[in-house]
Each structure stands twice: as structure tokens, then as C-alpha cells.
C-alpha atoms as a printed R data frame, in Angstrom:
    type eleno elety resid chain resno       x       y       z
1   ATOM     1    CA   MET     A     1 101.224 105.902  81.418
2   ATOM     2    CA   LEU     A     2 101.019 103.213  79.674
3   ATOM     3    CA   LEU     A     3 100.863  99.537  81.911
4   ATOM     4    CA   PRO     A     4 101.424  96.187  80.576
5   ATOM     5    CA   LYS     A     5  98.242  94.417  78.490
6   ATOM     6    CA   GLU     A     6  99.384  90.782  80.900
7   ATOM     7    CA   PHE     A     7  98.865  92.523  83.522
8   ATOM     8    CA   ILE     A     8  95.820  95.086  81.966
9   ATOM     9    CA   GLU     A     9  93.914  91.379  81.785
10  ATOM    10    CA   TYR     A    10  94.491  90.432  84.413
11  ATOM    11    CA   THR     A    11  93.925  92.703  87.099
12  ATOM    12    CA   HIS     A    12  90.689  93.346  85.315
13  ATOM    13    CA   GLU     A    13  89.334  90.072  85.104
14  ATOM    14    CA   ILE     A    14  89.731  89.724  88.914
15  ATOM    15    CA   MET     A    15  88.732  94.122  90.070
16  ATOM    16    CA   GLY     A    16  86.287  93.030  87.358
17  ATOM    17    CA   GLU     A    17  84.769  96.405  85.321
18  ATOM    18    CA   GLU     A    18  83.885  98.922  87.899
19  ATOM    19    CA   ARG     A    19  86.405  98.643  90.421
20  ATOM    20    CA   PHE     A    20  89.347  98.354  87.777
21  ATOM    21    CA   GLY     A    21  87.151 101.391  86.366
22  ATOM    22    CA   ARG     A    22  87.407 103.214  89.511
23  ATOM    23    CA   TYR     A    23  91.720 102.376  89.434
24  ATOM    24    CA   LEU     A    24  92.169 103.256  85.508
25  ATOM    25    CA   LYS     A    25  90.717 106.229  86.749
26  ATOM    26    CA   SER     A    26  92.882 107.041  89.956
27  ATOM    27    CA   PHE     A    27  95.268 107.986  87.123
28  ATOM    28    CA   ASP     A    28  94.584 110.911  86.327
29  ATOM    29    CA   GLU     A    29  93.724 112.378  89.957
30  ATOM    30    CA   LEU     A    30  96.620 113.139  92.503
31  ATOM    31    CA   PRO     A    31  98.385 110.710  94.315
32  ATOM    32    CA   PRO     A    32  97.074 112.055  98.580
33  ATOM    33    CA   VAL     A    33  99.923 113.192 100.171
34  ATOM    34    CA   SER     A    34  99.796 111.248 104.299
35  ATOM    35    CA   ILE     A    35 101.491 112.107 107.409
36  ATOM    36    CA   ARG     A    36 102.030 109.620 110.710
37  ATOM    37    CA   LEU     A    37 103.150 111.777 113.901
38  ATOM    38    CA   ASN     A    38 105.259 110.785 116.388
39  ATOM    39    CA   PRO     A    39 103.051 110.360 119.878
40  ATOM    40    CA   ARG     A    40 105.860 110.321 122.468
41  ATOM    41    CA   LYS     A    41 106.884 113.463 120.352
42  ATOM    42    CA   THR     A    42 104.585 115.170 119.766
43  ATOM    43    CA   ALA     A    43 101.634 114.898 121.890
44  ATOM    44    CA   ASP     A    44 101.713 118.971 121.585
45  ATOM    45    CA   MET     A    45 101.691 119.220 118.449
46  ATOM    46    CA   THR     A    46  98.893 119.528 115.399
47  ATOM    47    CA   VAL     A    47  99.031 119.138 111.974
48  ATOM    48    CA   VAL     A    48  98.458 122.316 110.279
49  ATOM    49    CA   LYS     A    49  96.145 121.098 107.238
50  ATOM    50    CA   GLY     A    50  95.352 117.734 107.257
51  ATOM    51    CA   GLN     A    51  92.867 115.527 107.538
52  ATOM    52    CA   GLU     A    52  92.653 112.054 109.121
53  ATOM    53    CA   VAL     A    53  93.529 109.465 107.964
54  ATOM    54    CA   PRO     A    54  90.661 106.578 109.732
55  ATOM    55    CA   TRP     A    55  92.623 103.436 110.188
56  ATOM    56    CA   CYS     A    56  95.428 105.079 111.903
57  ATOM    57    CA   ARG     A    57  95.126 106.862 115.435
58  ATOM    58    CA   HIS     A    58  97.805 109.089 114.382
59  ATOM    59    CA   GLY     A    59  98.078 109.214 110.453
60  ATOM    60    CA   TYR     A    60  96.990 112.975 109.029
61  ATOM    61    CA   TYR     A    61  95.894 113.165 104.974
62  ATOM    62    CA   LEU     A    62  98.462 116.604 103.852
63  ATOM    63    CA   GLU     A    63  96.344 119.343 101.187
64  ATOM    64    CA   LYS     A    64  99.589 119.404  99.014
65  ATOM    65    CA   ARG     A    65 102.570 117.863  99.143
66  ATOM    66    CA   PRO     A    66 105.472 119.967 100.963
67  ATOM    67    CA   ASN     A    67 109.011 120.033 100.795
68  ATOM    68    CA   PHE     A    68 109.686 117.744 103.519
69  ATOM    69    CA   THR     A    69 112.746 118.193 103.573
70  ATOM    70    CA   PHE     A    70 112.990 121.917 104.338
71  ATOM    71    CA   ASP     A    71 111.708 121.011 107.374
72  ATOM    72    CA   PRO     A    72 113.782 120.418 110.586
73  ATOM    73    CA   LEU     A    73 111.307 118.923 112.350
74  ATOM    74    CA   PHE     A    74 110.671 116.134 109.645
75  ATOM    75    CA   HIS     A    75 114.706 115.083 109.906
76  ATOM    76    CA   ALA     A    76 113.896 115.712 114.107
77  ATOM    77    CA   GLY     A    77 111.951 112.888 113.989
78  ATOM    78    CA   CYS     A    78 108.344 113.798 114.697
79  ATOM    79    CA   TYR     A    79 106.645 112.491 111.479
80  ATOM    80    CA   TYR     A    80 106.845 110.577 109.038
81  ATOM    81    CA   VAL     A    81 105.973 110.544 105.096
82  ATOM    82    CA   GLN     A    82 104.195 107.004 104.528
83  ATOM    83    CA   GLU     A    83 101.396 106.136 102.376
84  ATOM    84    CA   ALA     A    84  98.131 106.368 104.258
85  ATOM    85    CA   ALA     A    85  96.812 102.563 103.118
86  ATOM    86    CA   SER     A    86 100.164 100.640 104.726
87  ATOM    87    CA   MET     A    87  99.188 102.243 107.961
88  ATOM    88    CA   PHE     A    88  96.013 100.560 108.183
89  ATOM    89    CA   LEU     A    89  98.327  98.213 110.251
90  ATOM    90    CA   ASP     A    90  98.210 100.659 112.976
91  ATOM    91    CA   GLU     A    91  93.974  99.203 113.390
92  ATOM    92    CA   VAL     A    92  95.550  95.323 113.003
93  ATOM    93    CA   LEU     A    93  97.981  95.788 115.651
94  ATOM    94    CA   GLN     A    94  94.696  97.237 117.892
95  ATOM    95    CA   GLN     A    95  92.531  94.688 117.699
96  ATOM    96    CA   HIS     A    96  95.020  91.831 118.314
97  ATOM    97    CA   LEU     A    97  97.638  92.592 119.996
98  ATOM    98    CA   PRO     A    98  97.294  90.768 123.300
99  ATOM    99    CA   THR     A    99  94.482  92.915 125.210
100 ATOM   100    CA   ASP     A   100  96.113  92.792 129.105
101 ATOM   101    CA   GLY     A   101  99.173  96.002 127.915
102 ATOM   102    CA   ARG     A   102 101.700  93.344 128.710
103 ATOM   103    CA   PRO     A   103 104.765  93.601 126.064
104 ATOM   104    CA   VAL     A   104 105.763  91.284 123.381
105 ATOM   105    CA   ALA     A   105 108.939  90.552 121.699
106 ATOM   106    CA   ALA     A   106 107.951  91.275 117.551
107 ATOM   107    CA   LEU     A   107 110.537  91.836 113.795
108 ATOM   108    CA   ASP     A   108 109.762  93.501 111.597
109 ATOM   109    CA   LEU     A   109 111.241  91.096 108.758
110 ATOM   110    CA   CYS     A   110 111.241  93.011 105.913
111 ATOM   111    CA   ALA     A   111 111.756  96.645 107.710
112 ATOM   112    CA   ALA     A   112 113.072  99.568 104.685
113 ATOM   113    CA   PRO     A   113 112.451 102.244 104.272
114 ATOM   114    CA   GLY     A   114 110.909 101.676 108.222
115 ATOM   115    CA   GLY     A   115 107.498 103.063 108.181
116 ATOM   116    CA   LYS     A   116 106.184  99.812 109.335
117 ATOM   117    CA   SER     A   117 108.689 100.252 111.945
118 ATOM   118    CA   THR     A   118 107.473 103.438 113.397
119 ATOM   119    CA   LEU     A   119 104.444 102.525 113.450
120 ATOM   120    CA   MET     A   120 104.472  99.341 115.496
121 ATOM   121    CA   LEU     A   121 106.535 100.885 117.772
122 ATOM   122    CA   SER     A   122 104.001 103.711 118.137
123 ATOM   123    CA   ALA     A   123 101.226 100.472 118.348
124 ATOM   124    CA   LEU     A   124 103.326  98.485 120.524
125 ATOM   125    CA   PRO     A   125 102.334  98.215 124.279
126 ATOM   126    CA   GLU     A   126 104.424 100.281 126.577
127 ATOM   127    CA   GLY     A   127 108.135  97.553 127.359
128 ATOM   128    CA   SER     A   128 108.116  95.362 124.242
129 ATOM   129    CA   THR     A   129 110.694  95.126 122.189
130 ATOM   130    CA   LEU     A   130 111.396  95.072 118.708
131 ATOM   131    CA   CYS     A   131 113.638  93.970 115.806
132 ATOM   132    CA   SER     A   132 113.940  95.510 112.499
133 ATOM   133    CA   ASN     A   133 114.996  93.098 110.053
134 ATOM   134    CA   GLU     A   134 116.522  94.597 106.478
135 ATOM   135    CA   PRO     A   135 118.019  91.882 103.780
136 ATOM   136    CA   VAL     A   136 119.604  94.382 102.284
137 ATOM   137    CA   ARG     A   137 122.544  96.039 103.300
138 ATOM   138    CA   GLN     A   138 122.807  99.427 100.948
139 ATOM   139    CA   ARG     A   139 118.289  99.853 102.490
140 ATOM   140    CA   ALA     A   140 119.394  99.171 106.373
141 ATOM   141    CA   SER     A   141 121.986 101.350 106.167
142 ATOM   142    CA   VAL     A   142 117.636 103.801 105.630
143 ATOM   143    CA   LEU     A   143 116.423 101.543 107.945
144 ATOM   144    CA   ARG     A   144 118.921 102.226 111.346
145 ATOM   145    CA   GLU     A   145 118.536 106.582 109.809
146 ATOM   146    CA   ASN     A   146 114.413 106.532 110.374
147 ATOM   147    CA   ILE     A   147 114.417 104.406 113.162
148 ATOM   148    CA   ALA     A   148 117.287 106.909 115.238
149 ATOM   149    CA   LYS     A   149 115.529 109.565 114.627
150 ATOM   150    CA   TRP     A   150 111.760 108.039 115.415
151 ATOM   151    CA   GLY     A   151 113.348 108.113 118.822
152 ATOM   152    CA   TYR     A   152 112.784 104.409 120.532
153 ATOM   153    CA   ALA     A   153 114.670 101.504 123.591
154 ATOM   154    CA   GLY     A   154 114.049  98.243 123.092
155 ATOM   155    CA   CYS     A   155 114.157  98.758 118.785
156 ATOM   156    CA   THR     A   156 117.008  96.803 117.441
157 ATOM   157    CA   VAL     A   157 118.244  96.692 113.469
158 ATOM   158    CA   ALA     A   158 119.749  93.674 111.995
159 ATOM   159    CA   ASN     A   159 120.465  92.930 108.187
160 ATOM   160    CA   SER     A   160 120.119  89.569 108.454
161 ATOM   161    CA   TYR     A   161 118.296  87.125 105.523
162 ATOM   162    CA   PRO     A   162 114.558  85.596 107.806
163 ATOM   163    CA   LYS     A   163 116.738  82.257 107.347
164 ATOM   164    CA   ASP     A   164 119.317  82.873 109.702
165 ATOM   165    CA   ILE     A   165 116.882  84.409 111.605
166 ATOM   166    CA   ARG     A   166 115.753  80.952 111.676
167 ATOM   167    CA   LYS     A   167 118.128  79.988 112.672
168 ATOM   168    CA   THR     A   168 119.201  81.582 116.231
169 ATOM   169    CA   GLY     A   169 116.286  79.979 117.645
170 ATOM   170    CA   GLN     A   170 114.679  83.437 118.674
171 ATOM   171    CA   ARG     A   171 110.945  83.882 118.967
172 ATOM   172    CA   PHE     A   172 108.323  86.304 118.411
173 ATOM   173    CA   ASP     A   173 105.148  87.076 119.667
174 ATOM   174    CA   VAL     A   174 104.452  90.078 116.890
175 ATOM   175    CA   ILE     A   175 106.208  89.005 113.493
176 ATOM   176    CA   LEU     A   176 105.056  91.728 110.352
177 ATOM   177    CA   CYS     A   177 106.148  89.908 107.185
178 ATOM   178    CA   ASP     A   178 105.454  93.301 104.532
179 ATOM   179    CA   VAL     A   179 107.287  90.910 102.189
180 ATOM   180    CA   PRO     A   180 108.446  92.161  98.599
181 ATOM   181    CA   CYS     A   181 106.285  92.105  95.811
182 ATOM   182    CA   SER     A   182 105.587  92.875  92.213
183 ATOM   183    CA   GLY     A   183 104.821  96.965  93.035
184 ATOM   184    CA   GLU     A   184 101.318  96.887  91.054
185 ATOM   185    CA   GLY     A   185  99.760  98.850  94.283
186 ATOM   186    CA   MET     A   186 102.652 101.262  93.073
187 ATOM   187    CA   PHE     A   187 101.724 101.487  89.566
188 ATOM   188    CA   ARG     A   188 100.245 105.503  89.490
189 ATOM   189    CA   LYS     A   189 103.330 106.591  92.528
190 ATOM   190    CA   ASP     A   190 105.759 105.679  90.898
191 ATOM   191    CA   GLU     A   191 106.804 104.363  86.638
192 ATOM   192    CA   ALA     A   192 109.870 102.742  87.374
193 ATOM   193    CA   THR     A   193 107.279  99.584  89.416
194 ATOM   194    CA   VAL     A   194 105.691  99.096  85.647
195 ATOM   195    CA   ARG     A   195 109.401  99.422  84.357
196 ATOM   196    CA   GLU     A   196 109.850  96.422  85.760
197 ATOM   197    CA   TRP     A   197 107.079  93.845  86.212
198 ATOM   198    CA   SER     A   198 106.472  91.483  84.021
199 ATOM   199    CA   PRO     A   199 104.544  87.962  84.633
200 ATOM   200    CA   GLN     A   200 107.140  86.165  85.406
201 ATOM   201    CA   ASN     A   201 109.089  88.295  88.226
202 ATOM   202    CA   VAL     A   202 104.924  87.980  89.597
203 ATOM   203    CA   GLU     A   203 105.715  84.251  89.366
204 ATOM   204    CA   ARG     A   204 109.474  84.875  91.309
205 ATOM   205    CA   CYS     A   205 108.313  87.262  93.816
206 ATOM   206    CA   TRP     A   206 104.860  84.113  95.068
207 ATOM   207    CA   ARG     A   207 107.302  82.112  95.682
208 ATOM   208    CA   LEU     A   208 109.967  83.732  97.473
209 ATOM   209    CA   GLN     A   209 106.899  84.700  99.781
210 ATOM   210    CA   ARG     A   210 106.315  82.260 100.715
211 ATOM   211    CA   ASP     A   211 109.815  80.855 101.590
212 ATOM   212    CA   ILE     A   212 109.823  84.081 103.803
213 ATOM   213    CA   VAL     A   213 107.016  83.090 105.650
214 ATOM   214    CA   ALA     A   214 108.089  80.128 106.217
215 ATOM   215    CA   ASP     A   215 110.962  81.063 107.821
216 ATOM   216    CA   ALA     A   216 108.692  83.557 109.827
217 ATOM   217    CA   TRP     A   217 106.417  81.265 110.790
218 ATOM   218    CA   ALA     A   218 108.570  78.629 112.424
219 ATOM   219    CA   CYS     A   219 110.157  82.013 114.787
220 ATOM   220    CA   LEU     A   220 106.335  82.387 115.803
221 ATOM   221    CA   ASN     A   221 105.547  81.694 118.767
222 ATOM   222    CA   ASP     A   222 102.157  79.343 119.284
223 ATOM   223    CA   GLY     A   223  99.473  82.356 119.424
224 ATOM   224    CA   GLY     A   224 101.512  84.681 118.095
225 ATOM   225    CA   LEU     A   225 100.514  87.169 115.393
226 ATOM   226    CA   LEU     A   226 101.339  87.314 112.155
227 ATOM   227    CA   VAL     A   227 100.908  90.081 110.058
228 ATOM   228    CA   TYR     A   228 101.529  89.301 105.947
229 ATOM   229    CA   SER     A   229 100.788  92.450 103.856
230 ATOM   230    CA   THR     A   230 102.464  93.249 100.326
231 ATOM   231    CA   CYS     A   231 102.347  96.714  97.709
232 ATOM   232    CA   THR     A   232 100.223  94.218  94.560
233 ATOM   233    CA   PHE     A   233  96.839  92.928  93.195
234 ATOM   234    CA   ASN     A   234  97.559  89.847  92.003
235 ATOM   235    CA   THR     A   235  95.737  86.641  93.321
236 ATOM   236    CA   LYS     A   236  99.364  84.564  93.777
237 ATOM   237    CA   GLU     A   237 101.206  87.547  95.985
238 ATOM   238    CA   ASN     A   238  98.219  88.091  98.500
239 ATOM   239    CA   GLU     A   239  95.113  85.429  98.477
240 ATOM   240    CA   GLU     A   240  96.258  82.272  97.591
241 ATOM   241    CA   ASN     A   241  98.983  82.687  99.416
242 ATOM   242    CA   ILE     A   242  96.961  83.535 102.421
243 ATOM   243    CA   ARG     A   243  95.246  79.867 101.775
244 ATOM   244    CA   TRP     A   244  98.309  78.087 101.262
245 ATOM   245    CA   ILE     A   245  99.951  78.996 104.838
246 ATOM   246    CA   GLN     A   246  96.333  78.171 105.830
247 ATOM   247    CA   GLU     A   247  96.875  74.500 104.374
248 ATOM   248    CA   GLU     A   248 100.299  74.548 104.811
249 ATOM   249    CA   PHE     A   249 100.922  75.482 108.725
250 ATOM   250    CA   ASP     A   250  97.216  75.269 110.439
251 ATOM   251    CA   ALA     A   251  97.435  79.135 110.437
252 ATOM   252    CA   GLU     A   252  93.702  80.799 111.961
253 ATOM   253    CA   VAL     A   253  92.793  84.094 110.153
254 ATOM   254    CA   LEU     A   254  91.074  86.896 111.493
255 ATOM   255    CA   PRO     A   255  89.195  89.517 110.969
256 ATOM   256    CA   VAL     A   256  89.747  92.995 111.682
257 ATOM   257    CA   ASP     A   257  86.839  95.196 111.218
258 ATOM   258    CA   THR     A   258  86.205  98.106 109.594
259 ATOM   259    CA   ARG     A   259  84.506 100.320 108.398
260 ATOM   260    CA   PRO     A   260  81.998 100.568 104.811
261 ATOM   261    CA   GLU     A   261  83.028 104.436 104.384
262 ATOM   262    CA   TRP     A   262  87.215 102.866 104.445
263 ATOM   263    CA   ASN     A   263  86.557 101.522 100.955
264 ATOM   264    CA   VAL     A   264  88.390  98.193 101.967
265 ATOM   265    CA   THR     A   265  88.137  95.447  99.273
266 ATOM   266    CA   GLY     A   266  87.911  91.646 100.436
267 ATOM   267    CA   SER     A   267  89.096  89.157  98.473
268 ATOM   268    CA   LEU     A   268  89.082  88.608  95.196
269 ATOM   269    CA   LEU     A   269  90.096  84.226  94.728
270 ATOM   270    CA   ASP     A   270  86.695  83.194  93.907
271 ATOM   271    CA   GLY     A   271  85.753  80.364  96.503
272 ATOM   272    CA   PHE     A   272  88.467  82.507  98.660
273 ATOM   273    CA   THR     A   273  86.131  83.840 101.536
274 ATOM   274    CA   ALA     A   274  88.511  84.179 104.346
275 ATOM   275    CA   PRO     A   275  88.652  87.798 106.104
276 ATOM   276    CA   VAL     A   276  91.813  89.624 104.014
277 ATOM   277    CA   TYR     A   277  92.274  93.365 102.676
278 ATOM   278    CA   ARG     A   278  92.881  95.616 100.094
279 ATOM   279    CA   PHE     A   279  92.898  98.691  99.435
280 ATOM   280    CA   ILE     A   280  92.647  99.963  95.731
281 ATOM   281    CA   PRO     A   281  93.647 103.819  94.584
282 ATOM   282    CA   GLY     A   282  90.406 105.101  93.377
283 ATOM   283    CA   ILE     A   283  87.872 103.505  95.710
284 ATOM   284    CA   SER     A   284  90.138 103.791  98.865
285 ATOM   285    CA   CYS     A   285  91.848 106.514 100.220
286 ATOM   286    CA   GLY     A   286  95.522 105.186 100.284
287 ATOM   287    CA   GLU     A   287  97.742 103.484  97.169
288 ATOM   288    CA   GLY     A   288  97.440  99.955  96.744
289 ATOM   289    CA   LEU     A   289  97.417  97.407  99.247
290 ATOM   290    CA   PHE     A   290  97.357  94.007 100.749
291 ATOM   291    CA   MET     A   291  97.150  92.328 104.312
292 ATOM   292    CA   CYS     A   292  96.168  89.810 106.023
293 ATOM   293    CA   ALA     A   293  96.207  88.754 110.356
294 ATOM   294    CA   LEU     A   294  96.980  85.484 111.084
295 ATOM   295    CA   ARG     A   295  96.919  83.397 114.589
296 ATOM   296    CA   LYS     A   296  99.138  80.901 115.632
297 ATOM   297    CA   ARG     A   297  97.502  77.809 116.734
298 ATOM   298    CA   GLY     A   298  97.976  77.325 121.120
299 ATOM   299    CA   HIS     A   299  98.734  79.505 123.689
300 ATOM   300    CA   LEU     A   300 100.677  82.770 123.607
301 ATOM   301    CA   ARG     A   301 102.970  83.079 126.675
302 ATOM   302    CA   ALA     A   302 102.725  84.537 130.487
303 ATOM   303    CA   THR     A   303 105.709  86.727 129.903
304 ATOM   304    CA   ALA     A   304 107.236  88.509 127.566
305 ATOM   305    CA   PRO     A   305 110.230  90.261 127.869
306 ATOM   306    CA   SER     A   306 110.469  93.542 128.730
307 ATOM   307    CA   TYR     A   307 112.569  96.395 127.623
308 ATOM   308    CA   PRO     A   308 113.276  99.086 130.627
309 ATOM   309    CA   PRO     A   309 113.540 102.504 129.486
310 ATOM   310    CA   THR     A   310 117.003 104.106 129.356
311 ATOM   311    CA   SER     A   311 117.569 107.758 128.716
312 ATOM   312    CA   ALA     A   312 120.285 109.261 126.916
313 ATOM   313    CA   PRO     A   313 123.569 111.178 128.484
314 ATOM   314    CA   SER     A   314 123.012 114.525 129.621
315 ATOM   315    CA   TYR     A   315 124.177 117.924 127.386
316 ATOM   316    CA   PRO     A   316 123.332 121.044 127.324
317 ATOM   317    CA   ARG     A   317 120.674 122.241 124.897
318 ATOM   318    CA   THR     A   318 121.124 125.199 122.826
319 ATOM   319    CA   PRO     A   319 117.892 126.659 120.378
320 ATOM   320    CA   LEU     A   320 118.508 127.949 116.774
321 ATOM   321    CA   ASP     A   321 116.673 129.275 114.726
322 ATOM   322    CA   TYR     A   322 115.187 128.266 110.894
323 ATOM   323    CA   PRO     A   323 118.628 129.381 109.069
324 ATOM   324    CA   GLN     A   324 120.291 127.687 111.333
325 ATOM   325    CA   ALA     A   325 118.214 124.458 112.013
326 ATOM   326    CA   MET     A   326 118.957 123.933 107.543
327 ATOM   327    CA   ALA     A   327 122.699 124.582 107.692
328 ATOM   328    CA   TYR     A   328 123.161 122.317 110.605
329 ATOM   329    CA   LEU     A   329 121.442 119.971 108.310
330 ATOM   330    CA   ARG     A   330 123.751 120.258 105.899
331 ATOM   331    CA   GLY     A   331 126.593 119.985 107.671
332 ATOM   332    CA   GLU     A   332 127.738 123.671 108.215
333 ATOM   333    CA   ALA     A   333 129.740 124.512 111.971
334 ATOM   334    CA   ILE     A   334 127.170 127.405 113.009
335 ATOM   335    CA   VAL     A   335 128.322 129.961 115.867
336 ATOM   336    CA   LEU     A   336 126.460 129.496 118.941
337 ATOM   337    CA   PRO     A   337 125.324 131.795 121.928
338 ATOM   338    CA   ALA     A   338 128.713 133.429 123.922
339 ATOM   339    CA   ASN     A   339 126.974 131.593 126.587
340 ATOM   340    CA   THR     A   340 127.078 128.123 125.437
341 ATOM   341    CA   PRO     A   341 129.229 125.548 126.900
342 ATOM   342    CA   ARG     A   342 131.873 124.456 125.349
343 ATOM   343    CA   GLY     A   343 132.038 120.849 124.702
344 ATOM   344    CA   ILE     A   344 129.220 118.368 122.912
345 ATOM   345    CA   VAL     A   345 125.911 120.767 123.069
346 ATOM   346    CA   GLU     A   346 122.940 119.295 120.880
347 ATOM   347    CA   VAL     A   347 120.699 121.324 119.486
348 ATOM   348    CA   THR     A   348 117.163 121.535 118.590
349 ATOM   349    CA   PHE     A   349 114.275 123.613 116.696
350 ATOM   350    CA   GLU     A   350 111.200 124.346 118.253
351 ATOM   351    CA   GLY     A   351 112.324 121.967 121.322
352 ATOM   352    CA   PHE     A   352 112.790 118.594 119.236
353 ATOM   353    CA   THR     A   353 116.627 117.641 118.911
354 ATOM   354    CA   LEU     A   354 118.523 117.686 115.757
355 ATOM   355    CA   GLY     A   355 121.124 116.399 117.135
356 ATOM   356    CA   GLN     A   356 125.427 117.327 118.334
357 ATOM   357    CA   VAL     A   357 127.518 119.662 118.006
358 ATOM   358    CA   LYS     A   358 131.040 120.302 119.518
359 ATOM   359    CA   ASN     A   359 131.202 123.820 120.762
360 ATOM   360    CA   ILE     A   360 135.077 125.836 120.555
361 ATOM   361    CA   GLY     A   361 133.812 128.995 121.400
362 ATOM   362    CA   THR     A   362 134.584 130.897 117.831
363 ATOM   363    CA   ARG     A   363 132.105 128.025 116.324
364 ATOM   364    CA   ALA     A   364 130.756 124.690 116.854
365 ATOM   365    CA   ASN     A   365 131.299 121.633 114.693
366 ATOM   366    CA   ASN     A   366 128.706 120.596 113.273
367 ATOM   367    CA   LEU     A   367 128.634 116.409 114.634
368 ATOM   368    CA   TYR     A   368 125.648 114.606 112.034
369 ATOM   369    CA   PRO     A   369 126.005 112.224 110.790
370 ATOM   370    CA   LYS     A   370 127.756 113.016 107.011
371 ATOM   371    CA   GLU     A   371 125.514 110.106 105.500
372 ATOM   372    CA   TRP     A   372 122.036 112.284 106.647
373 ATOM   373    CA   ARG     A   373 122.781 115.153 105.139
374 ATOM   374    CA   ILE     A   374 120.555 117.570 103.336
375 ATOM   375    CA   LYS     A   375 122.829 118.133  99.876
376 ATOM   376    CA   THR     A   376 120.965 120.709  98.026
377 ATOM   377    CA   THR     A   377 122.272 124.635  99.098
378 ATOM   378    CA   HIS     A   378 118.268 126.133  98.463
379 ATOM   379    CA   ILE     A   379 116.993 126.502 101.322
380 ATOM   380    CA   PRO     A   380 113.814 128.556 101.763
381 ATOM   381    CA   THR     A   381 114.093 131.824 104.111
382 ATOM   382    CA   GLU     A   382 111.086 131.569 105.356
383 ATOM   383    CA   TYR     A   383 110.073 128.078 107.774
384 ATOM   384    CA   GLU     A   384 106.857 126.638 105.887
385 ATOM   385    CA   ALA     A   385 105.401 124.697 109.536
386 ATOM   386    CA   ILE     A   386 103.788 120.989 108.817
387 ATOM   387    CA   LEU     A   387 102.879 120.330 112.288
388 ATOM   388    CA   ARG     A   388 102.335 123.621 114.815
389 ATOM   389    CA   HIS     A   389 101.864 124.020 118.959
390 ATOM   390    CA   THR     A   390  98.312 123.587 120.278
């Protein structure tokens, strides 16, 4: 892959010869494939062939990349396909959420497609609320789908700009700013990010990022936790922004305990020694990520709103075999057993709900949302399981 000259020169300078050499070598390797299980749905399941992601309780590396489209359990929200380095958020939250387990009000400010939001839903204390927000309308629709499939109560999906959330006066105990960035950390995985990169885009990004953080900081309760992250390498969007947050808002930068075998890289900015965490392909097992945890000075309030658990309307359930499940996910009408009740019926695969149909006897009309349906007609005849019951 041909990398931009300006990127090579700058990144070589901040990383150093040995580290940059290992990064370049990673382009000759296949990127790792990883998934994160939904703990509320997969308590009795395990990954067929996988190795644990050490900084995430529910993360696993897979031996190879399957076609996730052909796995009904993927569509049922049993797991999320997520890049391993970004799962480091789980470790950050474990170490810096309130230790008494009380519910918190959380905000994921730039949330699409939903990987970090679904992780937060699994990591936040029981009864917590999450506002999963995506400013770009088209991306927000994908976010809604992924949040719906994950299946947790207490999460709302919003489509607002950070400045508009600030104007509402809402306050949160935990805010994730996974800000739009120049995407350098995804170069080996997504060639489009290479074509879109430029020094001018880096300049545009770090300025936008500061605007987003300023709005987020105004929404953060005293004593609250803000997690800042990017998928890029340069210090302008990373360390220099963290230093600005420290100086502008008197923020406390929080350490995160890591293990040497994780090969997490610290600050690459000369003279800046605050605890920040960078994952570099070829050094750590994942794509590029920068993350930092910051605390707003003051004391977190004693109580936060608790979202009471709710139960969905109860409908009859009927299992589908693999061909039926894939036909359903394609949006086709299916035929259910003769003794299946008429009306709305939930269809399942291996015990997990895929969606609903309206059974009229001779057939069951498909109620799976049209925008979620599988487009391909080339479906394998046999099911290659990624998860199995223990």
C-alpha cells in the first residue's frame, strides 16, 4: 500500500525507527478478526474457535474471518464484530466507574455504528441509562439497528449535534467522545482512509475535536468521567488535545492499569507524560487506537437516575432451522408448523429471537424491518457456527 509521504515522515518521527518499522511490517499481515459477546444473551455460550482479548471481558479473536452475514446469531445480537483495540474501553470503564455499583447516566456522543455503545451497555452498572448519539442521520439509522439488536433497556438513540445536546441542559456522569478523526490507525484495514488523508484534514480534525470536547465537558457532572478516543496516530489529534483539555478545563488525567504483554504505547509527544494509551498495529494485537480517561474535578452526585427494567410484549415463540432462519432474514414469507398460533409470533434460532412474523396459517408474513434484511441470495446450505452452547 502506498502511504502519503507527509504521513510517513511525520509518523516515523514520532514513533521512532524501531516502532515505525514494526508498524510498516504489519501491512504484510492479515488484520486480526475479533468479536465481543453480549453477556446478557450468551451466558451459556462460548466461541467455537477463539482466543480471549485480554483487555475486554467478553472479547475474542477468531482464527479466521467468517461471513458474519450468514450467521443468524449475529443478527440476533448475540455478538458484535468489533476491532479489538477499541475494546480497551471495557478496561477503562472497569477501573474508573463508581466502585459502589450505583447506576450512572452515560452519553456516547459520536456513537455510530454502535460498537462502543453496545460495549458500554454491557459494562455500565445495572439500571444505568445511555444516550447513544450520532449527528449524521444516515449513520444514526445503522446505530439504531445495532442498539435494537443488542437488546438492552435504558438506551435511547439520538440524532443531534453536540452543541444541541449541550443546549438541552442534560448532564451525564460518563461521556465517551470517540471523536471523528483522520483515521490513520485504520490504514491497513481500510484503503479509503488512506486516500482521504491529508495534513489539511488533520488540521480540520483536531479543531473539530476540541469543539466536540468543549460541548461534552459542559454536559459532564462534577466528578464525572470523560473518555476521549481516536483511531489515529498523530499527536495533534491525541496528546496535544489532551494537554489542551487539561489546561482549558483543569481536567484530571486518570491512569489505567495495563499489562506489559498487551504492548500498549504511551505518550509520543516530547515532554508530555500524562497517562495515555495507544495501540499500534504490529506492536499490539489490533488496529490503531488512542484513548485517555479524564475526570472533571468535584464530587460525583450520590445518586443517578435508574432505569427500571421493562419486559417486552409476550408473543408465542417458534424455532426455525437454518434455511428457514436465513429465508426470514432475507425478508421472505415462511411456513410455520400447523399448530402454531395465528397472529404475531416471534421466530427464534437456537433459542434467540430474530424478529416477528404474522402467521395467517398457510404462511407467515415477514415483519423483519426492510432496511435490516439480507440482500444476497447465495446462502450456504449448512450452518457454520461461531458460537456454541456450553
